[in-house]
Short mmCIF file of C-alpha atoms in Angstrom, two decimals:
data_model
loop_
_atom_site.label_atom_id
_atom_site.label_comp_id
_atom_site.label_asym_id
_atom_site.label_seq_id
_atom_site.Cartn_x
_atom_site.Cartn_y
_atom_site.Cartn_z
CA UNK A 1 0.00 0.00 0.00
CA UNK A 2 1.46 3.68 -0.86
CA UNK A 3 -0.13 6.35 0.66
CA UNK A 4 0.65 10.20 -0.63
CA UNK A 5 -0.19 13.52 0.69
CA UNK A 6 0.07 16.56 -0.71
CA UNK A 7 0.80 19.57 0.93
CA UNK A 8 -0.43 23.06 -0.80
CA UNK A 9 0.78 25.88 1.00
CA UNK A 10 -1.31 29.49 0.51
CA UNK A 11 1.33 31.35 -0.99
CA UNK A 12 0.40 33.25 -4.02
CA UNK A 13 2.33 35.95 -6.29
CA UNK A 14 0.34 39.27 -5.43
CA UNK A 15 -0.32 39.56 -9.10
CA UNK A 16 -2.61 36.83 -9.24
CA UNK A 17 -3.97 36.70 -5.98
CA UNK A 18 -7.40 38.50 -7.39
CA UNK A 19 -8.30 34.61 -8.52
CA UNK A 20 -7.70 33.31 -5.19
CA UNK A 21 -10.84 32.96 -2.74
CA UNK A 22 -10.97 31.52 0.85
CA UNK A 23 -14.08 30.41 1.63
CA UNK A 24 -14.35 31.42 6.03
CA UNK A 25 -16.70 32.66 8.28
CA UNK A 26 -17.10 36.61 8.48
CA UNK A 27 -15.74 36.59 11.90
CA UNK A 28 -12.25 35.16 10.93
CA UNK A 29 -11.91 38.53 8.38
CA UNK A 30 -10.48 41.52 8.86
CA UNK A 31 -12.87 44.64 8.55
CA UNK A 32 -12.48 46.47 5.67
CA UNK A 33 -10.63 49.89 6.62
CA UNK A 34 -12.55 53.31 6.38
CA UNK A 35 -10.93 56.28 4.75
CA UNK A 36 -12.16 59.93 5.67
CA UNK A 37 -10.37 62.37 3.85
CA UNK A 38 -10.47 66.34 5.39
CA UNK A 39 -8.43 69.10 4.10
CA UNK A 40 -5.44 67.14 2.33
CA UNK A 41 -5.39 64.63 5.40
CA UNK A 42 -6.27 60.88 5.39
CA UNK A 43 -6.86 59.24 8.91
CA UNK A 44 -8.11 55.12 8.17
CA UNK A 45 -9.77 52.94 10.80
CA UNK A 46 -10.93 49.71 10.95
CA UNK A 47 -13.19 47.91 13.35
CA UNK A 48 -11.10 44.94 14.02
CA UNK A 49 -9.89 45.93 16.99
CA UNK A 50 -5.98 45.47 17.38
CA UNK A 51 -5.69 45.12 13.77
CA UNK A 52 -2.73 46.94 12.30
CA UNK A 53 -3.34 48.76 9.17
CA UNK A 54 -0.82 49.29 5.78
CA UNK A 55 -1.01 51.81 3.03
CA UNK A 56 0.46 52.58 0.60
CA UNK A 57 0.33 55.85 -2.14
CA UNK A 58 2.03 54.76 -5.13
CA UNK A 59 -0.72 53.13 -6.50
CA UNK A 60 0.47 49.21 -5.31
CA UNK A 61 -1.23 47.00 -3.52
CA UNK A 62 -0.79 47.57 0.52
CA UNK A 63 -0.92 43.66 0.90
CA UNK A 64 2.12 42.86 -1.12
CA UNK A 65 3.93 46.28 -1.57
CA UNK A 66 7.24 46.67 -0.79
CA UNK A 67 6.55 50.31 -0.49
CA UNK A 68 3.79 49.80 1.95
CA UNK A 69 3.73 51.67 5.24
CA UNK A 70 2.01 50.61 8.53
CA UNK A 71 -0.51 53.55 9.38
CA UNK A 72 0.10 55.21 12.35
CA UNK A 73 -1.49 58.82 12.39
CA UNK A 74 -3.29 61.20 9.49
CA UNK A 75 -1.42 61.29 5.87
CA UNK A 76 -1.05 64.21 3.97
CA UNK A 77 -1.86 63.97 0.45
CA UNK A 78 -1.76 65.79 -2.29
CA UNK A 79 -4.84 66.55 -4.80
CA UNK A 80 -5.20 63.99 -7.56
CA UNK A 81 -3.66 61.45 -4.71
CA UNK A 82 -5.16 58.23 -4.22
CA UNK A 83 -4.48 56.06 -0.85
CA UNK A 84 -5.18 52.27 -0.66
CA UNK A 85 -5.60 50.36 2.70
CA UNK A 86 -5.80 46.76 3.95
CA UNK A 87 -6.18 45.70 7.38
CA UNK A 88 -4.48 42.60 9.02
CA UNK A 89 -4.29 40.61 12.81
CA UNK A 90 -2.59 37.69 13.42
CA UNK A 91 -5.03 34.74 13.06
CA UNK A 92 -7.55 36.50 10.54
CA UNK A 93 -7.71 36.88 6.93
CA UNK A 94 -6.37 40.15 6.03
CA UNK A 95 -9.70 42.54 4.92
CA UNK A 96 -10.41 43.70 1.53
CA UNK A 97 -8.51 46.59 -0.16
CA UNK A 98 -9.90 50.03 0.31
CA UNK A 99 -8.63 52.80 -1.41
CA UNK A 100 -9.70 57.02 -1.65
CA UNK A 101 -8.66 59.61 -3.91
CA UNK A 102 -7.99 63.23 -2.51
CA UNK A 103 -10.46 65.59 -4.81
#
């Protein structure tokens, strides 16, 4: 008798990770993060709590950027600018992309 297993780790290039779907329960994801954008300033929340939020405002995506930074306080940006969030926490599914443009 042979016996196999294969073992399929969930690592995927960013580039194609838009065809990837994990099936889960709502309470295993990340809440999407909310953007508010006031005189040329960008403060993001989300209502995971503890979750630790990345942006990024080159255009990329803040889940695989190399350019991403982890949000700490308001970020000034200029008109035309567009800023795209994610939300993560260890042991959760990171949340969906959310991004704003500065009008």
């Amino acid at each position: 008798i042979l016996q196999g297993h294969f073992y399929y780790d969930h690592f995927v290039l960013g580039r194609r990770a838009g065809g990837v779907i994990a099936l889960a329960s709502a309470d295993l994801k990340c809440a999407a993060p909310a953007i508010a954008i006031s005189t040329n300033a960008a403060t993001v929340t989300s209502t995971t709590s503890s979750a630790v939020i990345y942006y990024t405002l080159d255009g990329s995506d803040p889940r695989y950027s190399l350019q991403r930074k982890v949000y700490a306080s308001a970020v000034t940006l200029k008109s035309g600018e567009t800023i795209r969030a994610v939300a993560t926490k260890d042991g959760m599914l990171q949340s969906d992309v959310t991004d704003k443009t500065n009008t």
